[in-house]
One Martini backbone bead per residue (centre of mass of N, CA, C, O) as a GRO file, in nm:
protein
   70
    1MET     BB    1   8.973   5.858   8.647
    2LYS     BB    2   9.141   6.066   8.494
    3GLN     BB    3   9.028   5.992   8.199
    4HIS     BB    4   8.720   6.113   8.285
    5GLU     BB    5   8.723   6.419   8.359
    6ILE     BB    6   8.677   6.572   8.091
    7GLU     BB    7   8.405   6.450   8.008
    8CYS     BB    8   8.253   6.527   8.261
    9TYR     BB    9   8.300   6.832   8.248
   10ARG     BB   10   8.178   6.880   7.967
   11ILE     BB   11   7.891   6.799   8.040
   12CYS     BB   12   7.848   6.992   8.279
   13PHE     BB   13   7.906   7.254   8.127
   14TYR     BB   14   7.687   7.231   7.911
   15LEU     BB   15   7.447   7.234   8.127
   16LEU     BB   16   7.553   7.492   8.319
   17GLN     BB   17   7.746   7.731   8.221
   18SER     BB   18   7.975   7.672   8.459
   19GLU     BB   19   8.276   7.628   8.586
   20LYS     BB   20   8.229   7.591   8.887
   21MET     BB   21   7.989   7.392   8.872
   22ALA     BB   22   8.130   7.182   8.693
   23ARG     BB   23   8.355   7.108   8.887
   24GLU     BB   24   8.177   7.016   9.126
   25THR     BB   25   8.001   6.812   8.967
   26ALA     BB   26   8.224   6.632   8.856
   27LYS     BB   27   8.332   6.548   9.128
   28ASP     BB   28   8.073   6.413   9.225
   29ALA     BB   29   8.047   6.207   8.996
   30LEU     BB   30   8.326   6.066   9.037
   31ILE     BB   31   8.275   5.972   9.325
   32LYS     BB   32   8.031   5.795   9.264
   33LEU     BB   33   8.179   5.610   9.063
   34PHE     BB   34   8.407   5.512   9.253
   35LYS     BB   35   8.185   5.357   9.444
   36GLN     BB   36   8.140   5.177   9.184
   37GLU     BB   37   8.216   4.864   9.097
   38MET     BB   38   8.082   4.846   8.814
   39PHE     BB   39   8.256   5.055   8.668
   40PHE     BB   40   8.528   4.878   8.673
   41ALA     BB   41   8.389   4.605   8.548
   42SER     BB   42   8.344   4.742   8.292
   43GLU     BB   43   8.334   4.815   7.991
   44MET     BB   44   8.409   5.089   7.814
   45GLY     BB   45   8.123   5.149   7.699
   46ALA     BB   46   7.975   5.125   7.973
   47ARG     BB   47   8.146   5.333   8.123
   48THR     BB   48   8.070   5.574   7.945
   49GLU     BB   49   7.766   5.559   8.009
   50LEU     BB   50   7.789   5.598   8.315
   51LEU     BB   51   7.927   5.870   8.300
   52ARG     BB   52   7.709   6.021   8.147
   53LYS     BB   53   7.473   5.974   8.345
   54GLN     BB   54   7.608   6.093   8.602
   55SER     BB   55   7.669   6.373   8.490
   56ILE     BB   56   7.378   6.451   8.430
   57LYS     BB   57   7.258   6.404   8.708
   58SER     BB   58   7.441   6.600   8.866
   59ALA     BB   59   7.373   6.853   8.699
   60LEU     BB   60   7.065   6.853   8.746
   61GLU     BB   61   7.079   6.868   9.054
   62ALA     BB   62   7.231   7.138   9.062
   63LYS     BB   63   7.020   7.303   8.907
   64VAL     BB   64   6.789   7.262   9.104
   65SER     BB   65   6.933   7.374   9.360
   66MET     BB   66   6.995   7.653   9.230
   67SER     BB   67   6.671   7.714   9.183
   68GLY     BB   68   6.518   7.586   9.454
   69GLY     BB   69   6.444   7.305   9.415
   70ASP     BB   70   6.355   6.960   9.500
   0.00000   0.00000   0.00000
């Protein structure tokens, strides 16, 4: 997981434009990926795509909750 932290944080920061929110959101995304057996069983290209999708999903969820939306 350590090798994926920077890319995950980079995506979250790009979407959120907040260091604190990006840190928290990247942590959330990495925890969710860690719990997915498929993530570790995937080839590197597929793993990168799963990382990208989860990072974006977590960041957008954080942005929605930050703005008070459902």
